[in-house]
Tab-separated table of C-alpha atoms and ligand atoms in Angstrom:
chain	number	residue	atom	x	y	z
A	1143	MET	CA	-8.137	26.602	-13.850
A	1144	ILE	CA	-6.500	23.679	-14.656
A	1145	GLN	CA	-7.614	20.737	-12.214
A	1146	SER	CA	-6.033	17.535	-11.484
A	1147	LEU	CA	-6.795	14.407	-13.900
A	1148	ARG	CA	-10.259	12.471	-13.203
A	1149	GLY	CA	-9.108	9.832	-10.624
A	1150	MET	CA	-5.762	11.588	-9.649
A	1151	ASN	CA	-6.043	13.169	-6.193
A	1152	ASP	CA	-3.557	15.414	-4.263
A	1153	ILE	CA	-2.834	14.219	-0.922
A	1154	LEU	CA	-2.671	17.443	1.113
A	1155	SER	CA	-0.968	17.889	4.604
A	1156	GLU	CA	-3.411	16.708	7.183
A	1157	GLU	CA	-4.456	13.534	5.099
A	1158	TYR	CA	-0.666	13.118	4.367
A	1159	GLU	CA	-0.128	12.583	8.165
A	1160	ARG	CA	-2.251	9.666	7.862
A	1161	PHE	CA	-0.580	8.718	4.558
A	1162	GLU	CA	2.941	8.817	6.631
A	1163	TYR	CA	1.619	7.163	9.660
A	1164	PHE	CA	0.409	4.230	7.542
A	1165	LEU	CA	3.807	4.119	5.783
A	1166	THR	CA	5.810	3.872	9.001
A	1167	THR	CA	3.850	1.470	10.455
A	1168	ALA	CA	3.789	-0.858	7.353
A	1169	SER	CA	7.525	-0.625	6.808
A	1170	THR	CA	8.396	-1.015	10.558
A	1171	ILE	CA	6.406	-4.270	10.234
A	1172	ALA	CA	7.931	-5.354	7.174
A	1173	LYS	CA	11.330	-4.658	8.248
A	1174	ARG	CA	10.709	-6.632	11.386
A	1175	TYR	CA	9.789	-9.591	9.013
A	1176	GLY	CA	13.139	-9.135	7.252
A	1177	PHE	CA	12.196	-7.611	4.417
A	1178	HIS	CA	14.586	-4.749	2.513
A	1179	TYR	CA	13.102	-1.524	0.599
A	1180	ILE	CA	13.324	-1.801	-3.270
A	1181	GLU	CA	12.465	1.151	-5.517
A	1182	THR	CA	11.582	0.479	-9.283
A	1183	PRO	CA	10.963	2.778	-11.867
A	1184	LEU	CA	7.064	4.166	-12.347
A	1185	LEU	CA	7.523	3.741	-16.185
A	1186	GLU	CA	8.613	0.310	-17.648
A	1187	GLU	CA	8.156	-1.506	-21.080
A	1188	THR	CA	4.685	-2.520	-21.907
A	1189	ALA	CA	5.699	-5.821	-22.767
A	1190	LEU	CA	6.788	-6.504	-18.870
A	1191	PHE	CA	3.084	-6.251	-18.163
A	1192	LYS	CA	1.862	-8.217	-21.003
A	1193	ARG	CA	4.139	-11.231	-19.975
A	1194	SER	CA	3.353	-10.943	-16.274
A	1195	VAL	CA	-0.237	-9.634	-15.273
A	1196	GLY	CA	-1.337	-11.365	-18.646
A	1197	GLU	CA	-2.695	-10.045	-21.852
A	1198	SER	CA	-6.200	-11.480	-20.942
A	1199	SER	CA	-6.330	-9.102	-17.709
A	1200	ASP	CA	-8.485	-6.023	-17.497
A	1201	ILE	CA	-5.668	-4.368	-16.343
A	1202	VAL	CA	-3.695	-4.843	-19.457
A	1203	GLY	CA	-6.397	-5.320	-21.742
A	1204	LYS	CA	-8.085	-2.103	-20.881
A	1205	GLU	CA	-6.569	-0.308	-18.186
A	1206	MET	CA	-3.047	0.491	-19.235
A	1207	TYR	CA	-1.756	4.170	-19.359
A	1208	GLN	CA	0.354	2.972	-22.457
A	1209	PHE	CA	2.196	5.364	-25.065
A	1210	ILE	CA	5.321	5.525	-27.541
A	1211	ASP	CA	7.913	7.785	-25.891
A	1212	LYS	CA	9.993	9.942	-28.191
A	1213	GLY	CA	12.606	7.184	-28.739
A	1214	GLU	CA	9.707	5.023	-30.276
A	1215	ASN	CA	9.728	2.747	-27.091
A	1216	ASP	CA	6.446	1.084	-26.393
A	1217	VAL	CA	5.908	1.976	-22.416
A	1218	CYS	CA	3.360	2.288	-19.795
A	1219	LEU	CA	3.040	3.730	-16.265
A	1220	ARG	CA	3.021	0.551	-13.747
A	1221	PRO	CA	-0.534	-0.543	-13.181
A	1222	GLU	CA	1.017	-2.467	-10.094
A	1223	GLY	CA	4.242	-3.582	-8.666
A	1224	THR	CA	5.139	-7.010	-8.627
A	1225	ALA	CA	5.982	-7.204	-12.323
A	1226	GLY	CA	8.770	-4.405	-11.806
A	1227	VAL	CA	9.908	-6.060	-8.729
A	1228	VAL	CA	10.438	-9.388	-10.668
A	1229	ARG	CA	12.182	-7.678	-13.500
A	1230	ALA	CA	14.853	-5.951	-11.261
A	1231	PHE	CA	15.568	-9.395	-9.278
A	1232	VAL	CA	16.004	-10.948	-12.868
A	1233	GLN	CA	18.176	-7.921	-14.216
A	1234	HIS	CA	20.454	-7.625	-11.373
A	1235	LYS	CA	20.797	-11.517	-11.405
A	1236	LEU	CA	19.534	-12.335	-7.904
A	1237	ASP	CA	17.730	-15.370	-9.364
A	1238	LYS	CA	21.225	-16.651	-10.380
A	1239	LYS	CA	22.611	-15.966	-7.079
A	1240	GLY	CA	20.006	-18.235	-5.061
A	1241	GLY	CA	19.084	-17.956	-1.598
A	1242	ILE	CA	16.244	-15.996	-0.117
A	1243	HIS	CA	15.289	-12.023	-1.263
A	1244	ARG	CA	12.629	-10.268	0.435
A	1245	PHE	CA	11.398	-6.995	-0.660
A	1246	TYR	CA	9.094	-4.154	0.328
A	1247	TYR	CA	8.076	-0.984	-1.652
A	1248	ASN	CA	5.382	1.467	-1.945
A	1249	GLY	CA	4.326	4.048	-4.568
A	1250	PRO	CA	1.691	5.195	-6.766
A	1251	MET	CA	0.342	2.753	-9.601
A	1252	PHE	CA	-1.668	3.745	-12.692
A	1253	ARG	CA	-4.959	2.104	-13.959
A	1254	TYR	CA	-7.256	3.779	-16.540
A	1255	GLU	CA	-10.558	2.615	-14.501
A	1256	ARG	CA	-13.759	4.058	-14.194
A	1257	PRO	CA	-13.089	6.290	-11.004
A	1258	GLN	CA	-15.822	5.846	-8.234
A	1259	LYS	CA	-15.359	5.727	-4.509
A	1260	GLY	CA	-12.328	3.834	-3.542
A	1261	ARG	CA	-11.090	3.371	-7.319
A	1262	LEU	CA	-8.697	5.800	-8.482
A	1263	ARG	CA	-6.786	5.832	-11.741
A	1264	GLU	CA	-3.524	7.039	-9.676
A	1265	PHE	CA	-3.419	5.036	-6.007
A	1266	HIS	CA	-0.599	3.843	-3.935
A	1267	GLN	CA	-0.023	0.466	-2.805
A	1268	PHE	CA	2.401	-0.751	-0.028
A	1269	GLY	CA	3.584	-4.336	-1.353
A	1270	VAL	CA	6.288	-6.929	-0.504
A	1271	GLU	CA	7.626	-9.767	-2.646
A	1272	SER	CA	9.458	-12.804	-1.640
A	1273	PHE	CA	11.737	-15.082	-3.816
A	1274	GLY	CA	13.081	-18.262	-3.425
A	1275	VAL	CA	10.748	-19.872	-0.563
A	1276	ASP	CA	8.880	-22.816	-1.701
A	1277	SER	CA	7.389	-23.635	1.657
A	1278	VAL	CA	3.740	-22.760	2.261
A	1279	TYR	CA	4.997	-21.352	5.533
A	1280	GLU	CA	6.272	-18.263	3.541
A	1281	ASP	CA	2.483	-17.881	2.222
A	1282	ALA	CA	1.227	-17.944	5.879
A	1283	LEU	CA	4.006	-15.122	6.554
A	1284	MET	CA	2.576	-12.793	4.122
A	1285	ILE	CA	-1.022	-13.129	5.425
A	1286	MET	CA	0.355	-12.897	9.119
A	1287	MET	CA	2.039	-9.572	8.015
A	1288	VAL	CA	-0.975	-8.148	6.405
A	1289	ALA	CA	-3.057	-9.135	9.442
A	1290	ASP	CA	-0.341	-7.569	11.606
A	1291	ILE	CA	-0.174	-4.255	9.471
A	1292	LEU	CA	-3.896	-4.004	9.770
A	1293	LYS	CA	-4.083	-4.682	13.316
A	1294	ALA	CA	-1.379	-2.121	14.292
A	1295	LEU	CA	-3.683	0.283	12.441
A	1296	GLY	CA	-6.840	-0.676	14.095
A	1297	ILE	CA	-8.439	-2.089	10.821
A	1298	GLY	CA	-10.819	-4.736	10.992
A	1299	TYR	CA	-11.149	-7.182	7.926
A	1300	ARG	CA	-12.369	-10.606	6.501
A	1301	LEU	CA	-9.788	-12.758	5.033
A	1302	LYS	CA	-10.667	-14.772	1.835
A	1303	LEU	CA	-8.620	-17.849	0.547
A	1304	ASN	CA	-8.444	-20.044	-2.361
A	1305	SER	CA	-5.897	-22.316	-4.111
A	1306	LEU	CA	-5.653	-21.712	-7.697
A	1307	GLY	CA	-3.668	-25.068	-8.079
A	1308	ASP	CA	-0.462	-25.361	-10.109
A	1309	GLN	CA	0.466	-26.842	-13.628
A	1310	ASN	CA	-0.442	-30.274	-12.562
A	1311	CYS	CA	-3.937	-29.699	-11.870
A	1312	MET	CA	-4.827	-26.630	-13.403
A	1313	PRO	CA	-5.009	-27.713	-17.097
A	1314	ALA	CA	-7.446	-30.757	-16.525
A	1315	TYR	CA	-9.509	-28.561	-14.263
A	1316	ARG	CA	-9.510	-25.787	-17.193
A	1317	GLU	CA	-10.505	-28.146	-19.522
A	1318	GLN	CA	-13.616	-29.448	-17.330
A	1319	LEU	CA	-14.437	-25.637	-16.714
A	1320	VAL	CA	-14.255	-24.814	-20.443
A	1321	GLY	CA	-16.805	-27.794	-21.314
A	1322	PHE	CA	-19.036	-26.228	-18.521
A	1323	ILE	CA	-18.965	-22.671	-19.693
A	1324	GLU	CA	-19.562	-24.195	-23.387
A	1325	SER	CA	-22.638	-25.868	-21.923
A	1326	CYS	CA	-23.985	-22.681	-20.864
A	1327	GLY	CA	-24.277	-21.632	-24.514
A	1328	ASP	CA	-24.884	-17.837	-25.375
A	1329	ALA	CA	-26.172	-17.149	-21.911
A	1330	ILE	CA	-22.912	-15.828	-20.646
A	1331	CYS	CA	-21.574	-12.232	-21.247
A	1332	GLY	CA	-19.411	-10.966	-23.902
A	1333	ASP	CA	-16.577	-10.553	-21.438
A	1334	CYS	CA	-16.941	-14.300	-20.244
A	1335	GLU	CA	-16.923	-15.237	-24.274
A	1336	ARG	CA	-13.476	-13.648	-24.404
A	1337	ARG	CA	-12.143	-14.782	-21.197
A	1338	LYS	CA	-13.212	-18.653	-22.032
A	1339	LEU	CA	-10.748	-18.202	-24.891
A	1340	THR	CA	-7.869	-16.232	-22.757
A	1341	ASN	CA	-7.917	-17.439	-19.221
A	1342	PRO	CA	-11.155	-19.434	-18.313
A	1343	ILE	CA	-10.936	-19.339	-14.713
A	1344	ARG	CA	-11.448	-15.402	-14.830
A	1345	VAL	CA	-15.193	-16.338	-15.589
A	1346	LEU	CA	-15.535	-17.011	-12.060
A	1347	ASP	CA	-15.192	-13.352	-10.600
A	1348	CYS	CA	-17.368	-11.972	-13.423
A	1349	LYS	CA	-19.351	-8.777	-12.176
A	1350	ASN	CA	-22.388	-9.927	-14.234
A	1351	GLU	CA	-25.020	-11.252	-11.972
A	1352	ALA	CA	-26.743	-13.354	-14.488
A	1353	CYS	CA	-23.356	-14.958	-15.065
A	1354	GLN	CA	-22.818	-15.575	-11.432
A	1355	ILE	CA	-26.129	-17.291	-11.193
A	1356	LEU	CA	-25.049	-19.605	-14.126
A	1357	TYR	CA	-21.488	-20.205	-12.275
A	1358	ILE	CA	-23.068	-21.607	-9.206
A	1359	ASN	CA	-22.525	-25.078	-10.478
A	1360	ALA	CA	-19.476	-24.830	-12.100
A	1361	PRO	CA	-16.665	-27.129	-11.123
A	1362	LYS	CA	-14.701	-25.843	-8.381
A	1363	LEU	CA	-10.679	-25.910	-8.647
A	1364	ILE	CA	-10.750	-26.411	-4.952
A	1365	HIS	CA	-12.343	-29.871	-5.452
A	1366	HIS	CA	-9.706	-30.710	-8.010
A	1367	LEU	CA	-6.314	-29.822	-6.408
A	1368	CYS	CA	-3.583	-32.462	-6.956
A	1369	GLU	CA	-1.935	-33.975	-4.038
A	1370	GLY	CA	0.791	-31.525	-3.431
A	1371	CYS	CA	-1.431	-28.217	-3.820
A	1372	GLN	CA	-3.954	-29.925	-1.576
A	1373	SER	CA	-1.632	-30.707	1.138
A	1374	ASP	CA	-0.135	-26.955	0.911
A	1375	PHE	CA	-3.645	-25.852	1.357
A	1376	ASP	CA	-4.319	-27.817	4.268
A	1377	THR	CA	-1.217	-26.789	5.910
A	1378	LEU	CA	-1.853	-23.142	5.385
A	1379	LYS	CA	-5.072	-23.437	6.927
A	1380	THR	CA	-3.703	-24.896	10.007
A	1381	ILE	CA	-1.163	-22.384	10.417
A	1382	LEU	CA	-3.624	-19.602	10.035
A	1383	ASP	CA	-5.924	-21.546	12.793
A	1384	GLN	CA	-2.819	-21.936	15.048
A	1385	HIS	CA	-2.530	-17.920	14.771
A	1386	ASP	CA	-6.158	-17.249	15.436
A	1387	ILE	CA	-6.549	-15.730	11.787
A	1388	ALA	CA	-9.888	-16.037	10.509
A	1389	TYR	CA	-10.475	-16.826	7.005
A	1390	GLU	CA	-13.310	-17.788	4.629
A	1391	ILE	CA	-12.671	-19.922	1.612
A	1392	ASP	CA	-13.957	-18.298	-1.317
A	1393	THR	CA	-13.929	-20.623	-4.532
A	1394	ASN	CA	-14.440	-17.582	-6.906
A	1395	LEU	CA	-11.446	-15.942	-5.690
A	1396	VAL	CA	-9.043	-16.076	-8.868
A	1397	ARG	CA	-7.456	-12.441	-8.726
A	1398	GLY	CA	-7.438	-9.942	-11.329
A	1399	LEU	CA	-3.802	-10.722	-12.496
A	1400	ASP	CA	-2.817	-13.867	-14.566
A	1401	TYR	CA	0.474	-14.770	-12.823
A	1402	TYR	CA	-0.963	-16.682	-9.599
A	1403	SER	CA	-0.610	-20.064	-8.756
A	1404	LYS	CA	-1.592	-22.095	-5.433
A	1405	THR	CA	-2.428	-19.595	-2.608
A	1406	ALA	CA	-4.601	-16.796	-3.540
A	1407	PHE	CA	-6.191	-14.316	-0.883
A	1408	GLU	CA	-7.746	-11.114	-0.274
A	1409	PHE	CA	-8.393	-8.781	2.573
A	1410	VAL	CA	-11.680	-7.108	2.504
A	1411	SER	CA	-13.414	-4.523	4.465
A	1412	ASP	CA	-16.966	-4.165	5.204
A	1413	ASN	CA	-16.933	-0.533	5.939
A	1414	ILE	CA	-15.812	1.444	2.697
A	1415	GLY	CA	-18.498	0.557	0.291
A	1416	SER	CA	-18.383	-1.750	-2.953
A	1417	GLN	CA	-14.684	-1.324	-3.491
A	1418	SER	CA	-13.904	-3.417	-0.421
A	1419	ALA	CA	-10.654	-4.980	-1.302
A	1420	ILE	CA	-7.882	-3.677	0.957
A	1421	ALA	CA	-5.202	-6.108	0.162
A	1422	GLY	CA	-4.457	-8.934	-2.251
A	1423	GLY	CA	-1.890	-11.306	-2.864
A	1424	GLY	CA	-0.906	-14.975	-3.632
A	1425	ARG	CA	2.132	-16.954	-4.627
A	1426	TYR	CA	3.274	-16.775	-8.541
A	1427	ASP	CA	6.421	-19.557	-8.852
A	1428	ARG	CA	6.238	-19.292	-12.697
A	1429	LEU	CA	6.514	-15.647	-13.203
A	1430	ILE	CA	10.241	-15.237	-12.613
A	1431	GLU	CA	10.997	-17.938	-15.427
A	1432	PHE	CA	8.055	-16.160	-17.752
A	1433	LEU	CA	10.257	-13.272	-17.619
A	1434	ASP	CA	13.398	-15.020	-18.428
A	1435	GLY	CA	14.709	-15.543	-14.922
A	1436	LYS	CA	15.941	-18.878	-13.237
A	1437	PRO	CA	12.829	-20.709	-11.775
A	1438	THR	CA	12.319	-19.463	-8.562
A	1439	PRO	CA	9.330	-19.775	-6.155
A	1440	ALA	CA	7.647	-16.419	-5.073
A	1441	VAL	CA	4.903	-14.863	-3.038
A	1442	GLY	CA	3.746	-11.566	-2.157
A	1443	PHE	CA	1.096	-9.110	-1.649
A	1444	ALA	CA	-0.131	-5.517	-1.854
A	1445	LEU	CA	-2.363	-3.214	0.101
A	1446	GLY	CA	-4.185	-0.315	-1.238
A	1447	ILE	CA	-3.306	2.690	1.028
A	1448	GLU	CA	-6.287	5.024	-0.338
A	1449	ARG	CA	-8.859	2.325	0.507
A	1450	LEU	CA	-7.228	2.223	4.152
A	1451	MET	CA	-7.265	5.919	4.754
A	1452	GLU	CA	-10.613	6.187	6.059
A	1453	LEU	CA	-10.226	3.155	8.304
A	1454	ILE	CA	-7.022	3.982	10.228
A	1455	VAL	CA	-7.151	4.753	13.676
A	1456	MET	CA	-4.689	7.256	14.355
A	1457	PRO	CA	-2.882	7.454	17.550
A	1458	GLU	CA	-3.574	10.334	19.930
A	1459	THR	CA	-1.464	13.294	18.646
A	1460	VAL	CA	1.062	14.591	21.345
A	1461	ARG	CA	2.022	18.381	21.460
A	1462	GLU	CA	5.602	18.475	20.588
A	1463	GLY	CA	7.902	21.461	19.662
A	1464	TYR	CA	8.184	24.838	19.912
A	1465	TYR	CA	6.044	27.586	18.355
A	1466	LEU	CA	8.080	31.131	18.389
A	1467	GLY	CA	6.605	34.508	18.037
A	1468	ALA	CA	7.624	38.026	18.085
A	1469	MET	CA	5.550	40.758	19.822
A	1470	ASP	CA	7.567	43.421	18.491
A	1471	ALA	CA	9.372	43.983	15.037
A	1472	GLN	CA	12.559	44.223	16.751
A	1473	ALA	CA	12.135	40.706	18.455
A	1474	VAL	CA	12.095	38.895	15.016
A	1475	THR	CA	15.993	38.372	14.797
A	1476	PRO	CA	16.429	36.677	18.224
A	1477	ILE	CA	13.440	34.752	17.809
A	1478	LEU	CA	14.643	33.497	14.288
A	1479	LEU	CA	18.227	32.822	16.030
A	1480	CYS	CA	16.839	30.914	18.855
A	1481	ALA	CA	14.516	28.835	16.463
A	1482	GLU	CA	17.536	27.904	14.478
A	1483	LYS	CA	19.165	26.418	17.305
A	1484	ILE	CA	16.021	24.492	18.653
A	1485	ARG	CA	15.396	22.957	15.097
A	1486	ARG	CA	18.793	21.060	15.591
A	1487	THR	CA	16.845	18.803	17.979
A	1488	GLN	CA	13.138	19.222	17.546
A	1489	LYS	CA	10.581	21.196	15.901
A	1490	ALA	CA	10.424	24.937	16.028
A	1491	VAL	CA	7.907	26.729	13.894
A	1492	VAL	CA	8.239	30.679	13.500
A	1493	GLU	CA	5.540	33.248	13.359
A	1494	TYR	CA	7.501	36.292	11.600
A	1495	GLU	CA	4.617	38.986	11.859
A	1496	PRO	CA	4.582	40.816	15.544
A	1497	ARG	CA	1.536	39.574	17.067
A	1498	SER	CA	-0.234	39.920	20.080
A	1499	LEU	CA	0.375	36.971	22.912
A	1500	LYS	CA	-3.474	35.726	22.520
A	1501	ALA	CA	-2.984	35.508	18.690
A	1502	HIS	CA	0.655	33.701	19.251
A	1503	LEU	CA	-1.033	31.304	21.577
A	1504	LYS	CA	-3.515	30.618	19.094
A	1505	GLY	CA	-0.928	29.978	16.391
A	1506	ALA	CA	1.028	27.455	18.862
A	1507	ASP	CA	-2.432	25.497	19.452
A	1508	ARG	CA	-3.086	25.096	15.779
A	1509	ILE	CA	0.391	23.666	15.051
A	1510	ASN	CA	-0.010	21.408	18.000
A	1511	ALA	CA	2.981	22.621	19.779
A	1512	ARG	CA	4.067	21.919	23.317
A	1513	TYR	CA	5.753	25.172	24.224
A	1514	CYS	CA	4.588	28.984	23.041
A	1515	ALA	CA	8.023	31.082	23.084
A	1516	VAL	CA	7.401	34.841	22.776
A	1517	ILE	CA	9.791	37.853	22.850
A	1518	GLY	CA	8.126	41.216	23.272
A	1519	GLU	CA	9.569	44.711	24.508
A	1520	ASN	CA	10.332	43.639	28.188
A	1521	GLU	CA	12.124	40.287	27.039
A	1522	LEU	CA	14.075	42.183	24.327
A	1523	ALA	CA	15.610	44.528	26.820
A	1524	GLN	CA	16.466	42.013	29.307
A	1525	ASN	CA	17.703	39.420	26.647
A	1526	THR	CA	14.771	36.701	27.971
A	1527	ILE	CA	12.275	34.695	26.265
A	1528	TRP	CA	8.662	34.075	27.647
A	1529	ILE	CA	7.624	30.597	27.607
A	1530	LYS	CA	4.119	28.682	28.153
A	1531	ASP	CA	4.148	24.969	28.592
A	1532	LEU	CA	0.726	24.183	26.885
A	1533	VAL	CA	0.421	20.705	28.560
A	1534	GLU	CA	1.552	21.590	31.962
A	1535	LYS	CA	-0.036	25.052	31.579
A	1536	THR	CA	2.808	26.752	33.245
A	1537	GLU	CA	4.525	30.035	32.354
A	1538	SER	CA	7.854	31.607	32.736
A	1539	VAL	CA	10.305	34.120	31.557
A	1540	ILE	CA	13.863	32.909	31.349
A	1541	PRO	CA	17.364	34.270	30.049
A	1542	MET	CA	17.918	33.061	26.364
A	1543	ASN	CA	21.250	31.273	27.362
A	1544	GLU	CA	19.428	29.490	29.867
A	1545	LEU	CA	16.664	28.018	27.384
A	1546	LEU	CA	19.568	26.860	25.058
A	1547	SER	CA	21.452	25.266	27.896
A	1548	LEU	CA	18.250	23.844	29.394
A	1549	LEU	CA	18.007	22.289	25.583
A	1550	ALA	CA	21.300	21.136	25.928
A	1551	LEU	CA	22.095	23.215	22.845
B	910	LIG	P1	-4.410	-5.915	-6.833
B	910	LIG	O1	-5.598	-6.875	-5.908
B	910	LIG	O2	-4.705	-5.539	-8.060
B	910	LIG	O3	-3.034	-6.819	-6.511
B	910	LIG	O4	-4.029	-4.718	-6.026
B	910	LIG	C1	-3.652	-4.771	-4.705
B	910	LIG	C2	-4.839	-3.782	-3.639
B	910	LIG	O5	-4.601	-2.368	-4.545
B	910	LIG	C3	-6.200	-4.079	-3.825
B	910	LIG	O6	-6.559	-5.037	-3.028
B	910	LIG	C4	-7.032	-2.511	-3.690
B	910	LIG	O7	-6.796	-2.239	-2.417
B	910	LIG	C5	-5.717	-1.736	-4.437
B	910	LIG	N1	-6.231	-0.966	-5.866
B	910	LIG	C6	-6.468	-1.768	-6.951
B	910	LIG	N2	-6.901	-1.118	-7.693
B	910	LIG	C7	-7.066	0.169	-7.100
B	910	LIG	C8	-7.567	1.560	-7.529
B	910	LIG	N3	-8.313	1.637	-9.199
B	910	LIG	N4	-8.091	2.483	-6.735
B	910	LIG	C9	-7.770	2.148	-5.548
B	910	LIG	N5	-7.194	1.243	-5.138
B	910	LIG	C10	-6.759	0.183	-5.828
B	910	LIG	C11	-1.834	-6.406	-7.015
B	910	LIG	O8	-1.644	-5.270	-7.667
B	910	LIG	C12	-0.757	-7.358	-6.993
B	910	LIG	N6	0.673	-6.880	-7.402
B	910	LIG	C13	-0.430	-7.774	-5.356
B	910	LIG	C14	0.628	-8.847	-5.449
B	910	LIG	C15	1.947	-8.671	-4.818
B	910	LIG	N7	0.318	-10.156	-5.830
B	910	LIG	C16	1.720	-10.571	-5.158
B	910	LIG	N8	2.605	-9.776	-4.794
């Protein structure tokens, strides 16, 4: 039997209800914040991710679904959504137009990681990207939006916050950090040895415990921010305080993608095991020019939908629509005609096989219908239909025309 690939899951109906509930909730909130939907391709040129997410990142270095297509193009399945949205922004010359552009998106992402609970090779993100706003208020807006989405879904979280500085303060700090890493000699792991040369700050979130112990005394960027970055970081904290959004400063939060500067944040849950990051994001003011666009400030985030699935508190389901069943083979035709009309305004699910009333009532229960409508021999003869309201627990037999006019059809 052919199985789905490792780390790639089907989403079946019941689970999809959660998935859909998440998407509806998150999209409604994003629209309320003034964001517009954007859809970008799943497949992009590999160079896009090398130049944005960065060659030193694990995502590009180790985890890309990369191949040469039939036209000899080096392509890969997108490992994240930001790069594609930035490409579209530049390609459609919105950078030249100026002004503010706010997008939201959702869809599958692909990373060739070692699958485990909460870590898939195909997973889904809901993300937003905001272009053209320099102010740290927009960073706060991003965090507030994630907090709103999680609150609407009944999900508790911890928010981790850091500042990664900018081109004024980062180079000097990087030099200091490299000096510190060198002072550790060969006690650091092979990955950190590589990171020292490519993107030294990534050593700070090394998963190797021995490295983490060594880095306790590493210089912290947050103590070396330039005036502008420090002032923005202070303002951000004040805004979050004013909005009662609790946060923890995490000086090791450097994010796994190379494009960030200034604000970096991650929302984590303590209830889903080791893969605890449920959302991540930050500012990336340099990325648009790295991808040949006009320099434009930008900030965004993405939520990992699979990691949220088990945390979502679903609203109580309400019975809705009709279940229609025949108790006699002759009754199938009127049942189908009736269902077709009802479906113009609400749910109408038909059971074609003639069954007993008890079986039909069970069927109505199974699909959570509000009404169970049945036609048997008697109803057929009198052109009526038997209906039970499964909420009010009332039953009646009414002429077919009456039902349709009751439904205003
Ligand atoms: P990221 O932190 O790499 O950021 O991913 C965002 C979220 O996607 C994570 O917090 C996690 O919930 C989920 N996620 C990541 N990898 C996996 C996986 N293998 N299996 C299941 N879930 C996963 C980004 O992708 C950035 N593009 C976010 C961003 C948008 N920054 C600015 N704008």
